[in-house]
Amino acid sequence: MEPESPASSQQSLDWQQAVSGDCAATREIIEAACVKWEADLKTFLAGVLKDRHLAEDAFQKTVVRAIETSQSGRQDTLRGWLFQVALNEARQIRREIRRETVQRQKLIDQGAGVQALDASGRSNDLMWMVDTVLVNDDLVVAIRRSLAKLPADQREVVRRRIYEGQGFAEIAAEMKLPLGTVLTWMRRALMRLREDSGLRELWVN
Amino acid sequence: MASELQTSETTGTAADERAWRAAQYVLGELSESDADAFELAMLDDAELCELVLNATRLQAGIAVACRELSAETAPAVVKLSVVDTTPGFIAVRSQVSHVAVSLAGLGLAGILLTFATGSGERSSGELAVVNAETVDALADLISESETTELLALQDVETDVDPALSEVATPEWLLMAIELEDGSGQPQLNEELDVY
């Protein structure tokens, strides 16, 4: 959870007052918040949609929707509410893609010369992470240091799953390990990385 | 005390479980119904959204870090630009281009014989790993004027690593070309319609 700094606390108060008050002031607060948290919102959306371009689209729609619906904000914090709006926009985009996919498939089945779209967006290909600009150099350096501290086997599982895009079953087969062991190593490795002091500092900052 | 520890462990375990669930969600490991349920939970749980944000950032960072490590530990290569072509396709070049390609090929053989390794950097357009056996094989092919076989492997552009381009082609290589065809003019290989 993002630590509550004095600035954030003040922003929460402003937000709660704005929701029940002046529209112009609310709009200003929301616009400022979207600028401030643009990277976080886009990263979150990329995690939901698994696609950088869709995340960009969803962010633009989030800003518009947030301004339109500002008076109905329910979350205690502005940040929490913006993430809620973003998630709703992401789910809407995914529904539209699925609807279009179904319609195209019907046309294909009827023999029309229509090309199929990609699947619903729930892909196992994690290369979108590499292609995106979701991380800065400092974070990558810190992660490299943290990865080096991991036991070699855990590091290999993490590398295969996230970078190579192999499934856990495939990793287990190739490394000649039980599936449960591979899953446990992955979970422990991610936990160690999350709790690494060098990375924690970056999360907070 | 024991109950406090137990509570702490339970709380820690519950927090880890949520973080692991968020990681699974970002990895795409959840079934469609589970992912949908997770998203509905996120709508009312700001902390869960933050866990997804952190999981995404961490996994993206791991992906980039692994890519960098992979590039750094790659074997030594000679950087060349490669144009993908249909297998077997031989580019029909102009007379001047063909001479340039021949010179580049001969120059490459000479340079490879001189230098042991190239740069450790990788780029997305690399050709192949080059070792001494490959160099010898290349030199044999070129010396027997079987440039057509070389061209058939890949359509190699004459753009080379700037570091390599600074090395002058030895005089003896240039003379070798002139001596080979006798007339100093490039000759047409009628079979393949290339020079």
mmCIF file of C-alpha atoms in Angstrom:
data_model
loop_
_atom_site.group_PDB
_atom_site.id
_atom_site.type_symbol
_atom_site.label_atom_id
_atom_site.label_comp_id
_atom_site.label_asym_id
_atom_site.label_seq_id
_atom_site.Cartn_x
_atom_site.Cartn_y
_atom_site.Cartn_z
ATOM 1 C CA MET A 1 0.000 0.000 0.000
ATOM 2 C CA GLU A 2 1.328 3.429 -0.848
ATOM 3 C CA PRO A 3 2.525 5.093 2.388
ATOM 4 C CA GLU A 4 0.403 8.016 3.446
ATOM 5 C CA SER A 5 2.601 11.080 3.180
ATOM 6 C CA PRO A 6 1.428 14.470 4.403
ATOM 7 C CA ALA A 7 0.822 15.466 0.782
ATOM 8 C CA SER A 8 -1.304 12.377 0.213
ATOM 9 C CA SER A 9 -3.293 12.998 3.371
ATOM 10 C CA GLN A 10 -4.023 16.522 2.253
ATOM 11 C CA GLN A 11 -4.989 15.218 -1.153
ATOM 12 C CA SER A 12 -7.447 12.785 0.440
ATOM 13 C CA LEU A 13 -9.072 15.630 2.322
ATOM 14 C CA ASP A 14 -9.175 17.783 -0.799
ATOM 15 C CA TRP A 15 -10.694 14.863 -2.672
ATOM 16 C CA GLN A 16 -13.411 14.277 -0.152
ATOM 17 C CA GLN A 17 -14.286 17.945 -0.078
ATOM 18 C CA ALA A 18 -14.148 18.223 -3.842
ATOM 19 C CA VAL A 19 -16.486 15.278 -4.391
ATOM 20 C CA SER A 20 -19.172 17.144 -2.554
ATOM 21 C CA GLY A 21 -18.213 20.558 -3.811
ATOM 22 C CA ASP A 22 -17.047 22.597 -6.727
ATOM 23 C CA CYS A 23 -16.883 20.816 -10.124
ATOM 24 C CA ALA A 24 -14.030 22.923 -11.449
ATOM 25 C CA ALA A 25 -11.922 22.231 -8.391
ATOM 26 C CA THR A 26 -12.697 18.527 -8.652
ATOM 27 C CA ARG A 27 -11.667 18.450 -12.286
ATOM 28 C CA GLU A 28 -8.380 20.149 -11.463
ATOM 29 C CA ILE A 29 -7.651 17.718 -8.683
ATOM 30 C CA ILE A 30 -8.408 14.723 -10.877
ATOM 31 C CA GLU A 31 -6.327 15.994 -13.772
ATOM 32 C CA ALA A 32 -3.399 16.652 -11.471
ATOM 33 C CA ALA A 33 -3.727 13.203 -9.955
ATOM 34 C CA CYS A 34 -3.814 11.522 -13.377
ATOM 35 C CA VAL A 35 -0.615 13.323 -14.343
ATOM 36 C CA LYS A 36 1.043 12.415 -11.063
ATOM 37 C CA TRP A 37 0.068 8.745 -11.205
ATOM 38 C CA GLU A 38 0.176 8.243 -14.957
ATOM 39 C CA ALA A 39 3.062 5.718 -14.814
ATOM 40 C CA ASP A 40 1.421 3.740 -12.018
ATOM 41 C CA LEU A 41 -1.957 3.671 -13.725
ATOM 42 C CA LYS A 42 -0.460 2.613 -17.059
ATOM 43 C CA THR A 43 1.600 -0.094 -15.366
ATOM 44 C CA PHE A 44 -1.481 -1.348 -13.551
ATOM 45 C CA LEU A 45 -3.472 -1.344 -16.782
ATOM 46 C CA ALA A 46 -0.690 -3.212 -18.576
ATOM 47 C CA GLY A 47 -0.863 -5.856 -15.854
ATOM 48 C CA VAL A 48 -4.611 -6.170 -16.358
ATOM 49 C CA LEU A 49 -4.692 -6.058 -20.168
ATOM 50 C CA LYS A 50 -1.294 -7.662 -20.915
ATOM 51 C CA ASP A 51 -0.813 -5.247 -23.775
ATOM 52 C CA ARG A 52 0.940 -1.892 -23.842
ATOM 53 C CA HIS A 53 -1.191 -0.318 -26.541
ATOM 54 C CA LEU A 54 -4.440 -1.350 -24.899
ATOM 55 C CA ALA A 55 -3.105 0.009 -21.609
ATOM 56 C CA GLU A 56 -2.466 3.377 -23.271
ATOM 57 C CA ASP A 57 -6.010 3.423 -24.659
ATOM 58 C CA ALA A 58 -7.425 2.449 -21.298
ATOM 59 C CA PHE A 59 -5.505 5.209 -19.545
ATOM 60 C CA GLN A 60 -6.884 7.874 -21.869
ATOM 61 C CA LYS A 61 -10.402 6.590 -21.274
ATOM 62 C CA THR A 62 -9.740 6.480 -17.538
ATOM 63 C CA VAL A 63 -8.893 10.179 -17.458
ATOM 64 C CA VAL A 64 -12.030 11.101 -19.387
ATOM 65 C CA ARG A 65 -14.244 8.819 -17.321
ATOM 66 C CA ALA A 66 -12.757 10.016 -14.050
ATOM 67 C CA ILE A 67 -13.562 13.611 -14.906
ATOM 68 C CA GLU A 68 -17.072 12.693 -16.048
ATOM 69 C CA THR A 69 -17.918 10.711 -12.949
ATOM 70 C CA SER A 70 -15.968 12.590 -10.330
ATOM 71 C CA GLN A 71 -19.054 13.549 -8.372
ATOM 72 C CA SER A 72 -19.905 9.895 -7.787
ATOM 73 C CA GLY A 73 -16.551 8.940 -6.316
ATOM 74 C CA ARG A 74 -16.937 6.403 -3.525
ATOM 75 C CA GLN A 75 -13.479 5.274 -2.572
ATOM 76 C CA ASP A 76 -11.854 6.756 0.485
ATOM 77 C CA THR A 77 -8.815 7.844 -1.443
ATOM 78 C CA LEU A 78 -8.456 9.508 -4.833
ATOM 79 C CA ARG A 79 -5.783 7.025 -5.856
ATOM 80 C CA GLY A 80 -7.946 4.037 -4.979
ATOM 81 C CA TRP A 81 -10.846 5.522 -6.888
ATOM 82 C CA LEU A 82 -8.746 6.201 -9.984
ATOM 83 C CA PHE A 83 -7.525 2.601 -9.964
ATOM 84 C CA GLN A 84 -11.137 1.473 -9.738
ATOM 85 C CA VAL A 85 -12.086 3.631 -12.735
ATOM 86 C CA ALA A 86 -9.049 2.331 -14.647
ATOM 87 C CA LEU A 87 -9.973 -1.271 -13.942
ATOM 88 C CA ASN A 88 -13.519 -0.694 -15.128
ATOM 89 C CA GLU A 89 -12.250 0.849 -18.360
ATOM 90 C CA ALA A 90 -9.870 -2.066 -18.879
ATOM 91 C CA ARG A 91 -12.669 -4.590 -18.403
ATOM 92 C CA GLN A 92 -14.826 -2.626 -20.839
ATOM 93 C CA ILE A 93 -12.094 -2.691 -23.481
ATOM 94 C CA ARG A 94 -11.683 -6.423 -23.010
ATOM 95 C CA ARG A 95 -15.447 -6.971 -23.356
ATOM 96 C CA GLU A 96 -15.421 -5.030 -26.619
ATOM 97 C CA ILE A 97 -12.551 -7.118 -27.955
ATOM 98 C CA ARG A 98 -14.326 -10.318 -27.037
ATOM 99 C CA ARG A 99 -17.558 -9.125 -28.641
ATOM 100 C CA GLU A 100 -15.712 -8.268 -31.828
ATOM 101 C CA THR A 101 -13.931 -11.600 -31.788
ATOM 102 C CA VAL A 102 -17.218 -13.460 -31.487
ATOM 103 C CA GLN A 103 -18.786 -11.432 -34.309
ATOM 104 C CA ARG A 104 -15.807 -12.016 -36.559
ATOM 105 C CA GLN A 105 -15.866 -15.707 -35.841
ATOM 106 C CA LYS A 106 -19.541 -15.845 -36.827
ATOM 107 C CA LEU A 107 -18.696 -14.159 -40.120
ATOM 108 C CA ILE A 108 -15.793 -16.536 -40.675
ATOM 109 C CA ASP A 109 -18.053 -19.506 -39.990
ATOM 110 C CA GLN A 110 -20.490 -18.131 -42.541
ATOM 111 C CA GLY A 111 -17.734 -18.046 -45.107
ATOM 112 C CA ALA A 112 -17.218 -14.289 -45.269
ATOM 113 C CA GLY A 113 -13.705 -13.134 -46.067
ATOM 114 C CA VAL A 114 -12.991 -11.864 -42.605
ATOM 115 C CA GLN A 115 -9.787 -12.404 -40.672
ATOM 116 C CA ALA A 116 -9.853 -13.543 -37.097
ATOM 117 C CA LEU A 117 -8.615 -11.255 -34.370
ATOM 118 C CA ASP A 118 -6.275 -12.332 -31.603
ATOM 119 C CA ALA A 119 -7.819 -14.095 -28.660
ATOM 120 C CA SER A 120 -9.525 -12.377 -25.772
ATOM 121 C CA GLY A 121 -6.319 -10.862 -24.522
ATOM 122 C CA ARG A 122 -5.585 -13.468 -21.906
ATOM 123 C CA SER A 123 -2.242 -14.453 -23.335
ATOM 124 C CA ASN A 124 0.592 -16.347 -21.744
ATOM 125 C CA ASP A 125 3.151 -14.413 -23.735
ATOM 126 C CA LEU A 126 4.956 -12.097 -21.361
ATOM 127 C CA MET A 127 7.048 -10.310 -23.961
ATOM 128 C CA TRP A 128 4.723 -7.317 -23.623
ATOM 129 C CA MET A 129 6.561 -6.693 -20.367
ATOM 130 C CA VAL A 130 9.887 -6.399 -22.170
ATOM 131 C CA ASP A 131 8.511 -4.135 -24.844
ATOM 132 C CA THR A 132 6.888 -1.714 -22.491
ATOM 133 C CA VAL A 133 8.460 1.134 -20.663
ATOM 134 C CA LEU A 134 7.125 0.063 -17.325
ATOM 135 C CA VAL A 135 10.359 0.114 -15.439
ATOM 136 C CA ASN A 136 13.188 2.578 -15.076
ATOM 137 C CA ASP A 137 16.900 1.807 -15.078
ATOM 138 C CA ASP A 138 17.218 2.069 -11.300
ATOM 139 C CA LEU A 139 14.631 -0.605 -10.796
ATOM 140 C CA VAL A 140 16.255 -2.925 -13.331
ATOM 141 C CA VAL A 141 19.635 -2.514 -11.650
ATOM 142 C CA ALA A 142 18.089 -3.255 -8.250
ATOM 143 C CA ILE A 143 16.275 -6.296 -9.606
ATOM 144 C CA ARG A 144 19.459 -7.640 -11.157
ATOM 145 C CA ARG A 145 21.171 -7.390 -7.790
ATOM 146 C CA SER A 146 18.257 -9.109 -6.106
ATOM 147 C CA LEU A 147 18.119 -11.853 -8.723
ATOM 148 C CA ALA A 148 21.804 -12.554 -8.138
ATOM 149 C CA LYS A 149 21.058 -13.213 -4.468
ATOM 150 C CA LEU A 150 18.464 -15.868 -5.256
ATOM 151 C CA PRO A 151 19.394 -19.557 -5.168
ATOM 152 C CA ALA A 152 20.339 -20.625 -8.689
ATOM 153 C CA ASP A 153 17.403 -23.008 -9.068
ATOM 154 C CA GLN A 154 14.842 -20.405 -8.043
ATOM 155 C CA ARG A 155 16.448 -17.877 -10.359
ATOM 156 C CA GLU A 156 16.273 -20.327 -13.241
ATOM 157 C CA VAL A 157 12.575 -20.980 -12.658
ATOM 158 C CA VAL A 158 11.884 -17.226 -12.557
ATOM 159 C CA ARG A 159 13.907 -16.650 -15.729
ATOM 160 C CA ARG A 160 12.174 -19.446 -17.631
ATOM 161 C CA ARG A 161 8.693 -18.397 -16.570
ATOM 162 C CA ILE A 162 8.936 -14.646 -16.976
ATOM 163 C CA TYR A 163 11.590 -14.142 -19.660
ATOM 164 C CA GLU A 164 11.344 -17.341 -21.695
ATOM 165 C CA GLY A 165 7.559 -17.525 -21.271
ATOM 166 C CA GLN A 166 7.592 -21.237 -20.503
ATOM 167 C CA GLY A 167 4.660 -22.711 -18.600
ATOM 168 C CA PHE A 168 5.253 -24.213 -15.186
ATOM 169 C CA ALA A 169 4.531 -27.726 -16.475
ATOM 170 C CA GLU A 170 7.126 -27.285 -19.216
ATOM 171 C CA ILE A 171 9.676 -25.940 -16.737
ATOM 172 C CA ALA A 172 9.050 -28.889 -14.429
ATOM 173 C CA ALA A 173 9.525 -31.351 -17.299
ATOM 174 C CA GLU A 174 12.745 -29.751 -18.555
ATOM 175 C CA MET A 175 14.275 -29.294 -15.128
ATOM 176 C CA LYS A 176 13.064 -32.780 -14.137
ATOM 177 C CA LEU A 177 11.287 -31.527 -11.054
ATOM 178 C CA PRO A 178 7.808 -32.015 -9.605
ATOM 179 C CA LEU A 179 5.354 -29.305 -10.643
ATOM 180 C CA GLY A 180 4.734 -28.450 -6.978
ATOM 181 C CA THR A 181 8.428 -27.783 -6.429
ATOM 182 C CA VAL A 182 8.583 -25.433 -9.389
ATOM 183 C CA LEU A 183 5.549 -23.510 -8.174
ATOM 184 C CA THR A 184 6.964 -23.290 -4.661
ATOM 185 C CA TRP A 185 10.317 -22.018 -5.924
ATOM 186 C CA MET A 186 8.595 -19.409 -8.067
ATOM 187 C CA ARG A 187 6.488 -18.226 -5.172
ATOM 188 C CA ARG A 188 9.456 -18.063 -2.790
ATOM 189 C CA ALA A 189 11.601 -16.277 -5.342
ATOM 190 C CA LEU A 190 8.987 -13.602 -5.966
ATOM 191 C CA MET A 191 8.488 -13.172 -2.241
ATOM 192 C CA ARG A 192 12.219 -12.722 -1.695
ATOM 193 C CA LEU A 193 12.404 -10.213 -4.500
ATOM 194 C CA ARG A 194 9.437 -8.267 -3.126
ATOM 195 C CA GLU A 195 10.984 -8.149 0.310
ATOM 196 C CA ASP A 196 14.476 -7.297 -0.832
ATOM 197 C CA SER A 197 15.539 -4.113 0.893
ATOM 198 C CA GLY A 198 16.956 -2.556 -2.243
ATOM 199 C CA LEU A 199 13.685 -2.981 -4.095
ATOM 200 C CA ARG A 200 11.579 -1.910 -1.137
ATOM 201 C CA GLU A 201 13.280 1.471 -1.174
ATOM 202 C CA LEU A 202 12.347 1.931 -4.808
ATOM 203 C CA TRP A 203 8.735 0.983 -4.205
ATOM 204 C CA VAL A 204 8.478 3.587 -1.454
ATOM 205 C CA ASN A 205 10.257 6.288 -3.412
ATOM 206 C CA MET B 1 3.066 -14.219 23.078
ATOM 207 C CA ALA B 2 2.358 -17.407 21.206
ATOM 208 C CA SER B 3 -0.975 -16.065 20.024
ATOM 209 C CA GLU B 4 0.696 -12.826 18.883
ATOM 210 C CA LEU B 5 3.228 -14.803 16.886
ATOM 211 C CA GLN B 6 0.470 -16.921 15.463
ATOM 212 C CA THR B 7 -1.487 -13.816 14.506
ATOM 213 C CA SER B 8 1.597 -12.313 12.971
ATOM 214 C CA GLU B 9 2.278 -15.484 11.033
ATOM 215 C CA THR B 10 -1.328 -15.714 9.922
ATOM 216 C CA THR B 11 -1.327 -12.066 8.879
ATOM 217 C CA GLY B 12 2.007 -12.533 7.111
ATOM 218 C CA THR B 13 0.745 -15.663 5.388
ATOM 219 C CA ALA B 14 -2.478 -13.953 4.324
ATOM 220 C CA ALA B 15 -0.551 -10.992 2.931
ATOM 221 C CA ASP B 16 1.805 -13.332 1.064
ATOM 222 C CA GLU B 17 -1.166 -15.254 -0.283
ATOM 223 C CA ARG B 18 -2.684 -12.063 -1.668
ATOM 224 C CA ALA B 19 0.630 -11.020 -3.192
ATOM 225 C CA TRP B 20 1.072 -14.467 -4.765
ATOM 226 C CA ARG B 21 -2.458 -14.345 -6.131
ATOM 227 C CA ALA B 22 -1.719 -10.937 -7.669
ATOM 228 C CA ALA B 23 1.470 -12.355 -9.210
ATOM 229 C CA GLN B 24 -0.457 -15.299 -10.653
ATOM 230 C CA TYR B 25 -3.034 -12.908 -12.074
ATOM 231 C CA VAL B 26 -0.373 -10.820 -13.838
ATOM 232 C CA LEU B 27 1.359 -13.959 -15.112
ATOM 233 C CA GLY B 28 -1.934 -15.087 -16.630
ATOM 234 C CA GLU B 29 -1.937 -18.237 -14.521
ATOM 235 C CA LEU B 30 -5.511 -17.865 -13.255
ATOM 236 C CA SER B 31 -8.403 -19.462 -15.091
ATOM 237 C CA GLU B 32 -10.849 -17.110 -16.787
ATOM 238 C CA SER B 33 -13.379 -17.421 -13.989
ATOM 239 C CA ASP B 34 -10.756 -16.974 -11.266
ATOM 240 C CA ALA B 35 -9.293 -13.948 -13.029
ATOM 241 C CA ASP B 36 -12.743 -12.435 -13.336
ATOM 242 C CA ALA B 37 -13.403 -13.020 -9.645
ATOM 243 C CA PHE B 38 -10.045 -11.474 -8.812
ATOM 244 C CA GLU B 39 -10.880 -8.368 -10.849
ATOM 245 C CA LEU B 40 -14.228 -8.013 -9.122
ATOM 246 C CA ALA B 41 -12.417 -8.208 -5.795
ATOM 247 C CA MET B 42 -10.034 -5.480 -6.952
ATOM 248 C CA LEU B 43 -12.932 -3.128 -7.619
ATOM 249 C CA ASP B 44 -13.537 -2.876 -3.882
ATOM 250 C CA ASP B 45 -9.993 -3.360 -2.669
ATOM 251 C CA ALA B 46 -7.489 -0.605 -3.360
ATOM 252 C CA GLU B 47 -4.707 -2.589 -1.702
ATOM 253 C CA LEU B 48 -5.247 -5.473 -4.117
ATOM 254 C CA CYS B 49 -4.848 -3.029 -7.009
ATOM 255 C CA GLU B 50 -1.549 -1.895 -5.505
ATOM 256 C CA LEU B 51 -0.413 -5.526 -5.283
ATOM 257 C CA VAL B 52 -1.188 -5.986 -8.976
ATOM 258 C CA LEU B 53 0.715 -2.794 -9.758
ATOM 259 C CA ASN B 54 3.748 -3.982 -7.803
ATOM 260 C CA ALA B 55 3.577 -7.471 -9.309
ATOM 261 C CA THR B 56 3.459 -6.010 -12.819
ATOM 262 C CA ARG B 57 6.372 -3.700 -12.143
ATOM 263 C CA LEU B 58 8.437 -6.489 -10.572
ATOM 264 C CA GLN B 59 7.787 -8.958 -13.362
ATOM 265 C CA ALA B 60 8.468 -6.354 -16.047
ATOM 266 C CA GLY B 61 11.723 -5.508 -14.293
ATOM 267 C CA ILE B 62 12.676 -9.179 -14.128
ATOM 268 C CA ALA B 63 11.945 -9.567 -17.850
ATOM 269 C CA VAL B 64 14.149 -6.587 -18.741
ATOM 270 C CA ALA B 65 16.903 -7.702 -16.351
ATOM 271 C CA CYS B 66 16.892 -11.214 -17.828
ATOM 272 C CA ARG B 67 17.091 -9.792 -21.332
ATOM 273 C CA GLU B 68 20.129 -7.703 -20.362
ATOM 274 C CA LEU B 69 21.812 -10.668 -18.687
ATOM 275 C CA SER B 70 21.095 -12.838 -21.710
ATOM 276 C CA ALA B 71 22.670 -10.275 -24.037
ATOM 277 C CA GLU B 72 25.745 -9.930 -21.836
ATOM 278 C CA THR B 73 26.418 -13.648 -21.639
ATOM 279 C CA ALA B 74 25.895 -14.317 -25.338
ATOM 280 C CA PRO B 75 28.890 -15.775 -27.238
ATOM 281 C CA ALA B 76 31.118 -13.402 -29.170
ATOM 282 C CA VAL B 77 29.719 -12.509 -32.539
ATOM 283 C CA VAL B 78 30.638 -10.488 -35.528
ATOM 284 C CA LYS B 79 27.957 -7.926 -36.024
ATOM 285 C CA LEU B 80 26.503 -7.829 -39.478
ATOM 286 C CA SER B 81 23.195 -6.662 -40.784
ATOM 287 C CA VAL B 82 21.107 -9.446 -42.191
ATOM 288 C CA VAL B 83 18.208 -9.126 -44.533
ATOM 289 C CA ASP B 84 15.770 -11.988 -44.281
ATOM 290 C CA THR B 85 15.241 -13.600 -47.643
ATOM 291 C CA THR B 86 13.391 -16.615 -48.918
ATOM 292 C CA PRO B 87 15.713 -19.616 -48.688
ATOM 293 C CA GLY B 88 17.557 -20.103 -51.956
ATOM 294 C CA PHE B 89 16.922 -16.604 -53.182
ATOM 295 C CA ILE B 90 19.980 -14.966 -54.606
ATOM 296 C CA ALA B 91 19.891 -11.261 -54.952
ATOM 297 C CA VAL B 92 20.660 -10.063 -58.415
ATOM 298 C CA ARG B 93 22.858 -7.103 -57.889
ATOM 299 C CA SER B 94 24.356 -4.587 -60.101
ATOM 300 C CA GLN B 95 27.874 -5.128 -61.289
ATOM 301 C CA VAL B 96 29.228 -2.637 -58.770
ATOM 302 C CA SER B 97 27.291 -4.152 -55.855
ATOM 303 C CA HIS B 98 28.500 -7.639 -56.647
ATOM 304 C CA VAL B 99 32.099 -6.518 -56.612
ATOM 305 C CA ALA B 100 31.422 -4.825 -53.262
ATOM 306 C CA VAL B 101 29.876 -8.016 -51.878
ATOM 307 C CA SER B 102 32.808 -10.105 -53.107
ATOM 308 C CA LEU B 103 35.248 -7.660 -51.571
ATOM 309 C CA ALA B 104 33.287 -7.661 -48.335
ATOM 310 C CA GLY B 105 33.307 -11.456 -48.286
ATOM 311 C CA LEU B 106 37.023 -11.646 -48.957
ATOM 312 C CA GLY B 107 37.662 -8.835 -46.535
ATOM 313 C CA LEU B 108 35.602 -10.638 -43.928
ATOM 314 C CA ALA B 109 37.646 -13.792 -44.347
ATOM 315 C CA GLY B 110 40.838 -11.797 -43.954
ATOM 316 C CA ILE B 111 39.568 -9.897 -40.958
ATOM 317 C CA LEU B 112 38.274 -13.011 -39.243
ATOM 318 C CA LEU B 113 41.617 -14.643 -39.732
ATOM 319 C CA THR B 114 43.252 -11.629 -38.103
ATOM 320 C CA PHE B 115 40.856 -10.977 -35.221
ATOM 321 C CA ALA B 116 39.959 -13.651 -32.667
ATOM 322 C CA THR B 117 36.743 -12.244 -31.367
ATOM 323 C CA GLY B 118 34.390 -9.471 -32.126
ATOM 324 C CA SER B 119 32.312 -7.209 -29.852
ATOM 325 C CA GLY B 120 30.404 -8.737 -26.938
ATOM 326 C CA GLU B 121 27.328 -6.600 -27.647
ATOM 327 C CA ARG B 122 24.281 -8.033 -29.194
ATOM 328 C CA SER B 123 21.758 -6.522 -31.443
ATOM 329 C CA SER B 124 18.599 -7.903 -32.824
ATOM 330 C CA GLY B 125 20.076 -8.151 -36.297
ATOM 331 C CA GLU B 126 22.976 -10.544 -35.600
ATOM 332 C CA LEU B 127 23.974 -13.219 -37.981
ATOM 333 C CA ALA B 128 25.725 -16.080 -36.287
ATOM 334 C CA VAL B 129 28.476 -17.180 -33.997
ATOM 335 C CA VAL B 130 31.783 -17.294 -35.871
ATOM 336 C CA ASN B 131 34.596 -19.623 -34.894
ATOM 337 C CA ALA B 132 37.931 -20.615 -36.446
ATOM 338 C CA GLU B 133 36.435 -23.560 -38.337
ATOM 339 C CA THR B 134 33.832 -21.325 -39.878
ATOM 340 C CA VAL B 135 36.514 -18.846 -40.887
ATOM 341 C CA ASP B 136 38.541 -21.564 -42.586
ATOM 342 C CA ALA B 137 35.481 -22.834 -44.374
ATOM 343 C CA LEU B 138 34.636 -19.327 -45.546
ATOM 344 C CA ALA B 139 38.140 -18.758 -46.793
ATOM 345 C CA ASP B 140 38.052 -22.032 -48.741
ATOM 346 C CA LEU B 141 34.742 -21.212 -50.324
ATOM 347 C CA ILE B 142 35.853 -17.771 -51.408
ATOM 348 C CA SER B 143 39.248 -18.880 -52.676
ATOM 349 C CA GLU B 144 37.545 -21.437 -54.925
ATOM 350 C CA SER B 145 35.348 -18.645 -56.336
ATOM 351 C CA GLU B 146 32.217 -20.316 -55.011
ATOM 352 C CA THR B 147 30.659 -17.048 -54.084
ATOM 353 C CA THR B 148 27.281 -18.270 -55.201
ATOM 354 C CA GLU B 149 27.135 -20.720 -52.322
ATOM 355 C CA LEU B 150 28.029 -17.967 -49.920
ATOM 356 C CA LEU B 151 25.305 -15.734 -51.291
ATOM 357 C CA ALA B 152 22.801 -18.575 -51.017
ATOM 358 C CA LEU B 153 23.264 -18.776 -47.273
ATOM 359 C CA GLN B 154 21.989 -15.298 -46.570
ATOM 360 C CA ASP B 155 21.573 -12.098 -48.427
ATOM 361 C CA VAL B 156 24.295 -10.196 -46.674
ATOM 362 C CA GLU B 157 24.326 -6.469 -46.894
ATOM 363 C CA THR B 158 27.578 -4.664 -46.959
ATOM 364 C CA ASP B 159 26.837 -2.755 -43.778
ATOM 365 C CA VAL B 160 29.271 -3.920 -41.153
ATOM 366 C CA ASP B 161 30.107 -2.946 -37.655
ATOM 367 C CA PRO B 162 31.800 0.457 -37.724
ATOM 368 C CA ALA B 163 34.740 -0.995 -35.815
ATOM 369 C CA LEU B 164 35.294 -3.540 -38.564
ATOM 370 C CA SER B 165 34.850 -1.026 -41.324
ATOM 371 C CA GLU B 166 37.805 0.923 -40.014
ATOM 372 C CA VAL B 167 40.077 -1.990 -40.885
ATOM 373 C CA ALA B 168 41.479 -1.626 -44.379
ATOM 374 C CA THR B 169 41.174 -4.573 -46.729
ATOM 375 C CA PRO B 170 44.651 -6.003 -47.250
ATOM 376 C CA GLU B 171 46.271 -5.305 -50.604
ATOM 377 C CA TRP B 172 46.868 -8.980 -51.236
ATOM 378 C CA LEU B 173 43.135 -9.692 -51.087
ATOM 379 C CA LEU B 174 42.370 -7.059 -53.659
ATOM 380 C CA MET B 175 45.146 -8.366 -55.888
ATOM 381 C CA ALA B 176 43.833 -11.885 -55.450
ATOM 382 C CA ILE B 177 40.507 -10.881 -56.966
ATOM 383 C CA GLU B 178 42.162 -9.327 -59.986
ATOM 384 C CA LEU B 179 44.445 -12.304 -60.489
ATOM 385 C CA GLU B 180 41.527 -14.756 -60.252
ATOM 386 C CA ASP B 181 39.538 -13.538 -63.188
ATOM 387 C CA GLY B 182 42.585 -12.543 -65.096
ATOM 388 C CA SER B 183 40.991 -9.548 -66.756
ATOM 389 C CA GLY B 184 40.285 -7.612 -63.575
ATOM 390 C CA GLN B 185 36.627 -7.491 -64.646
ATOM 391 C CA PRO B 186 33.882 -9.294 -62.735
ATOM 392 C CA GLN B 187 32.587 -12.290 -64.645
ATOM 393 C CA LEU B 188 29.012 -13.424 -65.078
ATOM 394 C CA ASN B 189 28.027 -16.753 -63.661
ATOM 395 C CA GLU B 190 25.543 -17.807 -66.274
ATOM 396 C CA GLU B 191 23.945 -20.519 -64.154
ATOM 397 C CA LEU B 192 22.786 -18.206 -61.497
ATOM 398 C CA ASP B 193 22.661 -14.980 -63.432
ATOM 399 C CA VAL B 194 24.843 -13.220 -60.959
ATOM 400 C CA TYR B 195 28.310 -11.844 -61.269
#
